[in-house]
PDB file of C-alpha atoms in Angstrom:
ATOM      1  CA  LEU A   1      -8.803  15.050   0.235  1.00 66.00           C
ATOM      2  CA  ARG A   2      -7.878  14.613  -3.417  1.00 80.00           C
ATOM      3  CA  ILE A   3      -4.167  14.438  -2.830  1.00 87.00           C
ATOM      4  CA  LYS A   4      -4.594  12.186   0.105  1.00 87.00           C
ATOM      5  CA  LYS A   5      -6.121   9.526  -2.161  1.00 89.00           C
ATOM      6  CA  LEU A   6      -3.244   9.625  -4.223  1.00 91.00           C
ATOM      7  CA  GLN A   7      -0.665   8.656  -1.621  1.00 93.00           C
ATOM      8  CA  PRO A   8       0.942   5.347  -2.022  1.00 93.00           C
ATOM      9  CA  ASP A   9       0.854   2.854   0.889  1.00 93.00           C
ATOM     10  CA  TRP A  10       4.058   1.670   2.349  1.00 94.00           C
ATOM     11  CA  GLN A  11       4.886  -1.089  -0.007  1.00 94.00           C
ATOM     12  CA  LEU A  12       4.178   1.003  -2.927  1.00 96.00           C
ATOM     13  CA  TYR A  13       6.188   3.748  -1.716  1.00 95.00           C
ATOM     14  CA  LEU A  14       9.063   1.157  -1.334  1.00 95.00           C
ATOM     15  CA  MET A  15       8.644   0.585  -4.989  1.00 96.00           C
ATOM     16  CA  ALA A  16       8.546   4.120  -5.786  1.00 96.00           C
ATOM     17  CA  ARG A  17      12.050   4.584  -3.977  1.00 95.00           C
ATOM     18  CA  GLU A  18      13.159   1.837  -6.116  1.00 96.00           C
ATOM     19  CA  ALA A  19      12.242   3.298  -9.377  1.00 97.00           C
ATOM     20  CA  PHE A  20      13.271   7.071  -8.692  1.00 96.00           C
ATOM     21  CA  ARG A  21      16.079   8.083 -10.963  1.00 91.00           C
ATOM     22  CA  GLY A  22      18.019  11.324 -10.762  1.00 85.00           C
ATOM     23  CA  GLY A  23      19.451  13.222 -13.614  1.00 83.00           C
ATOM     24  CA  ASN A  24      21.306  11.302 -16.546  1.00 84.00           C
ATOM     25  CA  THR A  25      24.892  12.223 -16.189  1.00 85.00           C
ATOM     26  CA  HIS A  26      26.935   9.742 -17.993  1.00 90.00           C
ATOM     27  CA  ALA A  27      30.147   9.883 -20.108  1.00 91.00           C
ATOM     28  CA  ASN A  28      30.224   8.290 -23.592  1.00 92.00           C
ATOM     29  CA  ARG A  29      32.524   5.316 -22.964  1.00 92.00           C
ATOM     30  CA  HIS A  30      33.616   5.605 -26.867  1.00 93.00           C
ATOM     31  CA  PHE A  31      34.952   9.191 -26.165  1.00 93.00           C
ATOM     32  CA  VAL A  32      36.324   8.980 -22.818  1.00 91.00           C
ATOM     33  CA  GLY A  33      39.926  10.190 -22.381  1.00 91.00           C
ATOM     34  CA  MET A  34      39.792  11.679 -25.649  1.00 94.00           C
ATOM     35  CA  GLN A  35      40.231  15.683 -26.567  1.00 95.00           C
ATOM     36  CA  LEU A  36      37.653  16.542 -29.003  1.00 93.00           C
ATOM     37  CA  SER A  37      37.189  19.686 -31.003  1.00 94.00           C
ATOM     38  CA  ALA A  38      34.345  21.294 -32.552  1.00 92.00           C
ATOM     39  CA  VAL A  39      31.873  20.313 -29.852  1.00 91.00           C
ATOM     40  CA  ARG A  40      28.637  22.018 -29.191  1.00 92.00           C
ATOM     41  CA  SER A  41      26.163  21.901 -26.244  1.00 90.00           C
ATOM     42  CA  ARG A  42      22.518  22.800 -25.643  1.00 89.00           C
ATOM     43  CA  ASP A  43      20.841  23.609 -22.267  1.00 86.00           C
ATOM     44  CA  LYS A  44      17.377  22.448 -21.453  1.00 83.00           C
ATOM     45  CA  VAL A  45      15.800  25.320 -19.555  1.00 82.00           C
ATOM     46  CA  SER A  46      14.025  24.593 -16.470  1.00 88.00           C
ATOM     47  CA  SER A  47      13.762  20.915 -17.403  1.00 91.00           C
ATOM     48  CA  TYR A  48      11.760  19.526 -14.655  1.00 93.00           C
ATOM     49  CA  PRO A  49       9.078  22.372 -14.330  1.00 93.00           C
ATOM     50  CA  THR A  50       8.680  21.631 -18.143  1.00 93.00           C
ATOM     51  CA  GLN A  51       7.854  18.226 -17.543  1.00 95.00           C
ATOM     52  CA  GLN A  52       5.278  19.175 -14.949  1.00 96.00           C
ATOM     53  CA  LEU A  53       3.445  21.623 -17.304  1.00 95.00           C
ATOM     54  CA  THR A  54       3.405  19.385 -20.231  1.00 95.00           C
ATOM     55  CA  LYS A  55       3.339  15.630 -19.150  1.00 96.00           C
ATOM     56  CA  LYS A  56       0.812  13.497 -17.475  1.00 97.00           C
ATOM     57  CA  TYR A  57       1.024  12.219 -14.232  1.00 97.00           C
ATOM     58  CA  PRO A  58      -0.521   9.522 -11.915  1.00 96.00           C
ATOM     59  CA  MET A  59      -3.934  11.116 -10.951  1.00 96.00           C
ATOM     60  CA  SER A  60      -5.680   8.307  -9.399  1.00 95.00           C
ATOM     61  CA  PRO A  61      -5.272   5.858  -6.534  1.00 95.00           C
ATOM     62  CA  PHE A  62      -2.772   2.846  -7.764  1.00 96.00           C
ATOM     63  CA  ILE A  63      -4.459  -0.411  -8.359  1.00 96.00           C
ATOM     64  CA  ARG A  64      -2.517  -3.576  -8.148  1.00 96.00           C
ATOM     65  CA  ARG A  65      -2.866  -5.856 -11.127  1.00 96.00           C
ATOM     66  CA  ASN A  66      -2.140  -9.587 -11.378  1.00 95.00           C
ATOM     67  CA  ILE A  67      -0.220  -9.371 -14.632  1.00 94.00           C
ATOM     68  CA  THR A  68       2.836 -11.129 -15.377  1.00 94.00           C
ATOM     69  CA  ASP A  69       3.450 -10.308 -19.343  1.00 95.00           C
ATOM     70  CA  ILE A  70       4.890  -7.161 -19.919  1.00 95.00           C
ATOM     71  CA  ASN A  71       3.360  -6.642 -23.251  1.00 95.00           C
ATOM     72  CA  GLU A  72      -0.116  -7.168 -21.756  1.00 95.00           C
ATOM     73  CA  LEU A  73       0.802  -4.386 -19.172  1.00 96.00           C
ATOM     74  CA  ILE A  74       1.994  -1.955 -22.011  1.00 96.00           C
ATOM     75  CA  THR A  75      -1.162  -2.550 -24.121  1.00 96.00           C
ATOM     76  CA  MET A  76      -3.357  -1.956 -20.939  1.00 95.00           C
ATOM     77  CA  GLY A  77      -1.431   1.179 -20.207  1.00 95.00           C
ATOM     78  CA  LYS A  78      -1.908   2.543 -23.782  1.00 95.00           C
ATOM     79  CA  ARG A  79      -5.551   1.676 -24.255  1.00 95.00           C
ATOM     80  CA  HIS A  80      -6.613   2.921 -20.818  1.00 96.00           C
ATOM     81  CA  ASN A  81      -4.239   5.739 -20.431  1.00 96.00           C
ATOM     82  CA  TYR A  82      -2.659   4.375 -17.459  1.00 97.00           C
ATOM     83  CA  ALA A  83       0.610   4.959 -15.699  1.00 97.00           C
ATOM     84  CA  TRP A  84       2.100   2.058 -14.328  1.00 97.00           C
ATOM     85  CA  ILE A  85       5.008   1.063 -12.042  1.00 98.00           C
ATOM     86  CA  ALA A  86       6.500  -2.502 -11.757  1.00 97.00           C
ATOM     87  CA  ARG A  87       9.097  -4.525 -10.356  1.00 97.00           C
ATOM     88  CA  ILE A  88      10.357  -6.842 -13.231  1.00 97.00           C
ATOM     89  CA  ALA A  89      12.814  -9.625 -14.130  1.00 97.00           C
ATOM     90  CA  MET A  90      14.884  -9.404 -17.345  1.00 97.00           C
ATOM     91  CA  ARG A  91      16.763 -12.323 -18.730  1.00 96.00           C
ATOM     92  CA  ASN A  92      19.373 -12.412 -21.756  1.00 95.00           C
ATOM     93  CA  VAL A  93      19.763  -8.590 -21.544  1.00 95.00           C
ATOM     94  CA  HIS A  94      22.026  -7.152 -24.415  1.00 94.00           C
ATOM     95  CA  LEU A  95      22.380  -3.487 -25.518  1.00 95.00           C
ATOM     96  CA  ARG A  96      21.092  -3.445 -28.983  1.00 94.00           C
ATOM     97  CA  ASP A  97      23.534  -0.855 -30.404  1.00 93.00           C
ATOM     98  CA  GLU A  98      27.138  -1.039 -29.153  1.00 90.00           C
ATOM     99  CA  SER A  99      27.635   2.468 -30.536  1.00 92.00           C
ATOM    100  CA  TRP A 100      25.200   3.780 -27.986  1.00 93.00           C
ATOM    101  CA  GLY A 101      27.201   5.742 -25.223  1.00 92.00           C
ATOM    102  CA  CYS A 102      24.661   6.229 -22.661  1.00 93.00           C
ATOM    103  CA  PRO A 103      22.780   2.938 -21.389  1.00 95.00           C
ATOM    104  CA  TYR A 104      19.855   3.436 -19.322  1.00 95.00           C
ATOM    105  CA  LEU A 105      20.151   0.559 -16.888  1.00 96.00           C
ATOM    106  CA  SER A 106      22.014   1.225 -13.923  1.00 95.00           C
ATOM    107  CA  ILE A 107      23.457  -1.259 -11.423  1.00 95.00           C
ATOM    108  CA  ASP A 108      22.587   0.822  -8.719  1.00 93.00           C
ATOM    109  CA  LYS A 109      18.788   0.447  -9.659  1.00 95.00           C
ATOM    110  CA  CYS A 110      18.895  -3.257 -10.271  1.00 96.00           C
ATOM    111  CA  ARG A 111      18.925  -6.393  -8.281  1.00 95.00           C
ATOM    112  CA  LYS A 112      20.085 -10.066  -8.014  1.00 93.00           C
ATOM    113  CA  ILE A 113      22.167  -9.553 -11.097  1.00 95.00           C
ATOM    114  CA  GLU A 114      23.861 -12.558 -12.762  1.00 95.00           C
ATOM    115  CA  TRP A 115      26.527 -11.663 -15.263  1.00 93.00           C
ATOM    116  CA  GLY A 116      27.273 -14.834 -16.836  1.00 83.00           C
ATOM    117  CA  GLU A 117      31.155 -15.305 -17.976  1.00 81.00           C
ATOM    118  CA  SER A 118      32.039 -11.667 -17.629  1.00 78.00           C
ATOM    119  CA  ARG A 119      30.882  -8.301 -16.238  1.00 81.00           C
ATOM    120  CA  TYR A 120      29.658  -6.108 -18.967  1.00 90.00           C
ATOM    121  CA  ILE A 121      29.333  -2.911 -17.483  1.00 90.00           C
ATOM    122  CA  ASP A 122      30.236   0.817 -18.499  1.00 91.00           C
ATOM    123  CA  ASN A 123      30.871   2.987 -15.387  1.00 91.00           C
ATOM    124  CA  GLY A 124      27.929   1.439 -13.657  1.00 92.00           C
ATOM    125  CA  ARG A 125      25.539   1.127 -16.673  1.00 94.00           C
ATOM    126  CA  ILE A 126      24.727  -2.437 -17.841  1.00 95.00           C
ATOM    127  CA  LEU A 127      25.646  -3.198 -21.285  1.00 95.00           C
ATOM    128  CA  GLN A 128      25.005  -7.124 -21.006  1.00 94.00           C
ATOM    129  CA  ALA A 129      23.719  -9.446 -18.192  1.00 95.00           C
ATOM    130  CA  ASP A 130      22.147 -13.022 -17.941  1.00 95.00           C
ATOM    131  CA  TYR A 131      19.510 -11.911 -15.290  1.00 96.00           C
ATOM    132  CA  LEU A 132      18.531  -8.957 -13.373  1.00 96.00           C
ATOM    133  CA  GLU A 133      15.461  -7.548 -11.379  1.00 97.00           C
ATOM    134  CA  THR A 134      14.645  -3.705 -11.213  1.00 98.00           C
ATOM    135  CA  THR A 135      11.912  -1.297 -10.679  1.00 98.00           C
ATOM    136  CA  ILE A 136      10.629   0.657 -13.355  1.00 97.00           C
ATOM    137  CA  THR A 137       7.659   3.013 -14.660  1.00 97.00           C
ATOM    138  CA  ASP A 138       5.915   2.891 -18.010  1.00 97.00           C
ATOM    139  CA  VAL A 139       8.190   5.715 -19.097  1.00 97.00           C
ATOM    140  CA  ASP A 140      11.250   3.960 -18.345  1.00 97.00           C
ATOM    141  CA  MET A 141      10.061   0.960 -20.135  1.00 97.00           C
ATOM    142  CA  SER A 142       9.727   2.870 -23.258  1.00 96.00           C
ATOM    143  CA  ILE A 143      13.365   3.858 -23.179  1.00 96.00           C
ATOM    144  CA  ILE A 144      14.539   0.405 -22.025  1.00 96.00           C
ATOM    145  CA  ASP A 145      12.719  -1.253 -24.874  1.00 95.00           C
ATOM    146  CA  GLU A 146      14.144   1.008 -27.227  1.00 95.00           C
ATOM    147  CA  GLU A 147      17.684   0.286 -26.234  1.00 96.00           C
ATOM    148  CA  TYR A 148      17.787  -3.391 -25.015  1.00 96.00           C
ATOM    149  CA  ASP A 149      16.835  -6.763 -26.105  1.00 96.00           C
ATOM    150  CA  ALA A 150      15.764  -8.886 -23.232  1.00 96.00           C
ATOM    151  CA  GLU A 151      13.004 -11.301 -22.094  1.00 96.00           C
ATOM    152  CA  TYR A 152      10.643  -9.758 -19.459  1.00 97.00           C
ATOM    153  CA  GLN A 153       8.539 -10.918 -16.679  1.00 96.00           C
ATOM    154  CA  ILE A 154       6.476  -9.041 -14.250  1.00 97.00           C
ATOM    155  CA  ILE A 155       6.726  -9.763 -10.570  1.00 97.00           C
ATOM    156  CA  GLU A 156       4.629  -7.047  -9.314  1.00 96.00           C
ATOM    157  CA  CYS A 157       2.598  -4.051 -10.973  1.00 97.00           C
ATOM    158  CA  TYR A 158       0.262  -1.318 -10.146  1.00 97.00           C
ATOM    159  CA  THR A 159      -1.511   1.125 -12.259  1.00 97.00           C
ATOM    160  CA  SER A 160      -2.963   4.690 -11.955  1.00 97.00           C
ATOM    161  CA  ARG A 161      -4.779   6.900 -14.407  1.00 96.00           C
ATOM    162  CA  TYR A 162      -2.905   9.473 -16.324  1.00 97.00           C
ATOM    163  CA  ALA A 163      -3.777  13.081 -16.238  1.00 96.00           C
ATOM    164  CA  TYR A 164      -2.217  16.543 -16.292  1.00 97.00           C
ATOM    165  CA  LEU A 165      -1.138  17.994 -12.617  1.00 96.00           C
ATOM    166  CA  PRO A 166      -3.928  20.297 -11.045  1.00 94.00           C
ATOM    167  CA  THR A 167      -3.999  24.020 -12.330  1.00 94.00           C
ATOM    168  CA  GLU A 168      -3.778  24.903  -8.734  1.00 93.00           C
ATOM    169  CA  PHE A 169      -0.115  23.607  -8.837  1.00 94.00           C
ATOM    170  CA  THR A 170       0.615  24.274 -12.746  1.00 95.00           C
ATOM    171  CA  ASP A 171      -0.347  27.983 -12.147  1.00 95.00           C
ATOM    172  CA  ILE A 172       2.365  28.419  -9.377  1.00 94.00           C
ATOM    173  CA  VAL A 173       4.871  26.884 -11.630  1.00 94.00           C
ATOM    174  CA  LEU A 174       4.127  29.447 -14.222  1.00 93.00           C
ATOM    175  CA  GLU A 175       4.034  32.140 -11.904  1.00 92.00           C
ATOM    176  CA  MET A 176       7.469  31.455 -10.294  1.00 92.00           C
ATOM    177  CA  PHE A 177       8.980  30.982 -13.811  1.00 90.00           C
ATOM    178  CA  THR A 178       7.801  34.171 -14.888  1.00 91.00           C
ATOM    179  CA  LYS A 179       9.085  36.173 -12.051  1.00 89.00           C
ATOM    180  CA  LYS A 180      12.284  34.500 -11.842  1.00 90.00           C
ATOM    181  CA  THR A 181      12.777  35.054 -15.567  1.00 88.00           C
ATOM    182  CA  GLU A 182      11.779  38.769 -15.164  1.00 89.00           C
ATOM    183  CA  LEU A 183      14.344  39.262 -12.325  1.00 90.00           C
ATOM    184  CA  LYS A 184      17.277  37.802 -14.128  1.00 88.00           C
ATOM    185  CA  GLY A 185      19.932  40.471 -14.786  1.00 86.00           C
ATOM    186  CA  VAL A 186      17.652  42.941 -12.932  1.00 89.00           C
ATOM    187  CA  ASP A 187      17.808  42.063  -9.077  1.00 87.00           C
ATOM    188  CA  GLY A 188      20.245  39.417  -8.427  1.00 87.00           C
ATOM    189  CA  TYR A 189      19.054  38.904  -4.730  1.00 88.00           C
ATOM    190  CA  MET A 190      15.519  38.693  -5.640  1.00 88.00           C
ATOM    191  CA  TYR A 191      16.281  36.535  -8.575  1.00 88.00           C
ATOM    192  CA  ALA A 192      17.900  33.994  -6.389  1.00 90.00           C
ATOM    193  CA  ARG A 193      14.891  33.812  -4.031  1.00 91.00           C
ATOM    194  CA  TYR A 194      12.465  33.110  -6.763  1.00 88.00           C
ATOM    195  CA  LYS A 195      14.713  30.657  -8.189  1.00 90.00           C
ATOM    196  CA  GLU A 196      14.931  28.860  -4.961  1.00 91.00           C
ATOM    197  CA  MET A 197      11.188  28.619  -4.586  1.00 91.00           C
ATOM    198  CA  PHE A 198      10.770  27.686  -8.231  1.00 91.00           C
ATOM    199  CA  ASN A 199      13.077  24.801  -7.841  1.00 91.00           C
ATOM    200  CA  ALA A 200      11.347  23.830  -4.657  1.00 93.00           C
ATOM    201  CA  LEU A 201       8.170  23.174  -6.612  1.00 92.00           C
ATOM    202  CA  TYR A 202       9.979  20.126  -7.967  1.00 93.00           C
ATOM    203  CA  GLY A 203      11.768  19.338  -4.784  1.00 92.00           C
ATOM    204  CA  MET A 204       8.798  18.963  -2.531  1.00 92.00           C
ATOM    205  CA  THR A 205       7.496  16.131  -4.895  1.00 93.00           C
ATOM    206  CA  ALA A 206      10.822  14.509  -4.632  1.00 92.00           C
ATOM    207  CA  GLN A 207      11.482  14.877  -1.079  1.00 89.00           C
ATOM    208  CA  ASP A 208      11.803  11.336   0.543  1.00 88.00           C
ATOM    209  CA  PRO A 209       8.948  11.179   3.257  1.00 83.00           C
ATOM    210  CA  ALA A 210      10.633   8.287   5.207  1.00 84.00           C
ATOM    211  CA  LYS A 211      14.324   8.801   5.145  1.00 82.00           C
ATOM    212  CA  ILE A 212      16.587   6.405   6.808  1.00 82.00           C
ATOM    213  CA  ARG A 213      17.982   7.756  10.191  1.00 82.00           C
ATOM    214  CA  TYR A 214      21.722   7.310  10.947  1.00 88.00           C
ATOM    215  CA  ILE A 215      22.874   7.480  14.745  1.00 88.00           C
ATOM    216  CA  TYR A 216      26.460   7.969  15.739  1.00 89.00           C
ATOM    217  CA  ASP A 217      27.422   6.247  19.148  1.00 83.00           C
ATOM    218  CA  ASP A 218      31.139   5.667  18.795  1.00 85.00           C
ATOM    219  CA  GLU A 219      30.303   4.377  15.192  1.00 89.00           C
ATOM    220  CA  TRP A 220      27.462   5.165  12.483  1.00 91.00           C
ATOM    221  CA  LYS A 221      24.441   2.849  12.722  1.00 87.00           C
ATOM    222  CA  LYS A 222      21.533   2.710  10.571  1.00 85.00           C
ATOM    223  CA  ASP A 223      18.247   3.085  12.394  1.00 81.00           C
ATOM    224  CA  ASP A 224      15.190   2.329  10.230  1.00 78.00           C
ATOM    225  CA  SER A 225      13.128   0.421  13.212  1.00 79.00           C
ATOM    226  CA  ASP A 226      10.014   3.153  13.005  1.00 83.00           C
ATOM    227  CA  ARG A 227      10.547   4.109   9.430  1.00 86.00           C
ATOM    228  CA  GLU A 228       7.079   2.815   8.231  1.00 89.00           C
ATOM    229  CA  GLU A 229       5.386   4.429  11.080  1.00 88.00           C
ATOM    230  CA  LYS A 230       7.026   7.918  10.258  1.00 87.00           C
ATOM    231  CA  TYR A 231       5.993   7.331   6.638  1.00 90.00           C
ATOM    232  CA  ASN A 232       2.409   6.868   7.373  1.00 90.00           C
ATOM    233  CA  ASP A 233       2.521   9.913   9.909  1.00 88.00           C
ATOM    234  CA  ASP A 234       3.996  12.196   7.366  1.00 86.00           C
ATOM    235  CA  ILE A 235       1.878  11.405   4.377  1.00 87.00           C
ATOM    236  CA  SER A 236      -1.192  11.911   6.617  1.00 86.00           C
ATOM    237  CA  ARG A 237      -0.288  15.762   6.355  1.00 87.00           C
ATOM    238  CA  ALA A 238       1.311  15.743   2.798  1.00 87.00           C
ATOM    239  CA  PHE A 239      -0.051  18.190   0.408  1.00 90.00           C
ATOM    240  CA  LEU A 240       1.908  16.809  -2.527  1.00 91.00           C
ATOM    241  CA  THR A 241       2.649  13.094  -3.681  1.00 94.00           C
ATOM    242  CA  TYR A 242       5.999  11.373  -4.154  1.00 94.00           C
ATOM    243  CA  MET A 243       4.807   9.644  -6.962  1.00 96.00           C
ATOM    244  CA  TRP A 244       4.855  12.855  -9.089  1.00 96.00           C
ATOM    245  CA  GLY A 245       8.550  13.473  -8.234  1.00 95.00           C
ATOM    246  CA  VAL A 246       9.320   9.795  -9.698  1.00 96.00           C
ATOM    247  CA  TRP A 247       7.566  10.581 -13.027  1.00 97.00           C
ATOM    248  CA  CYS A 248       8.892  14.083 -13.319  1.00 96.00           C
ATOM    249  CA  THR A 249      12.566  12.727 -13.272  1.00 95.00           C
ATOM    250  CA  ALA A 250      11.438   9.724 -15.644  1.00 95.00           C
ATOM    251  CA  TRP A 251      10.014  12.175 -18.092  1.00 95.00           C
ATOM    252  CA  ALA A 252      12.955  14.369 -17.850  1.00 93.00           C
TER     253      ALA A 252
END
């Protein structure tokens, strides 16, 4: 019952799909094509499970807010411990530091982009634009505000109370991580099986509950005629919520 109350309705689900981001894999444009030496790297072990254990997530039903000012929404979020998701418009968008090699705004996640005289992009990432619309979480906003100068306007927004994930779930994350770690280098087969189950704890939250179907009849055709009906049927039986997957990747 608790999870059922957290499930987004169809319109909020569409916003969540717009906001969902995968791993941040992007080459630094200042070094592309160059051969570098004395390079070091670091690996973040089990990044998504780490976010599941250490960060807070939307844990109350989302409420629509009649707010158009981004600063008002940010202040409300901090004051009341809210997670929020919003469709926003951004004008006069500029990357603050031209030396920064991994801009956050992706063309794929933006709509109605107006470039002005030139298209200022870096392999799909936006460096500068006159206008764009996108959908973000409060976590995304903290990154965007650090990287870009822009004028903001909220088109639509929702808030939910932040809290840690249920212990019934996080206990399983810890159990699977412990077993996977103990088996590494000891039993390759069982290690692989536990690693699959361990990774699935994130994957189940990020599984799209309303995938678009494609039917082949001499040519491929998109069929999303009953997508909303399928979504409502799926979430009536869901034991996790897609919103946790959206926030997990944002945190990571």
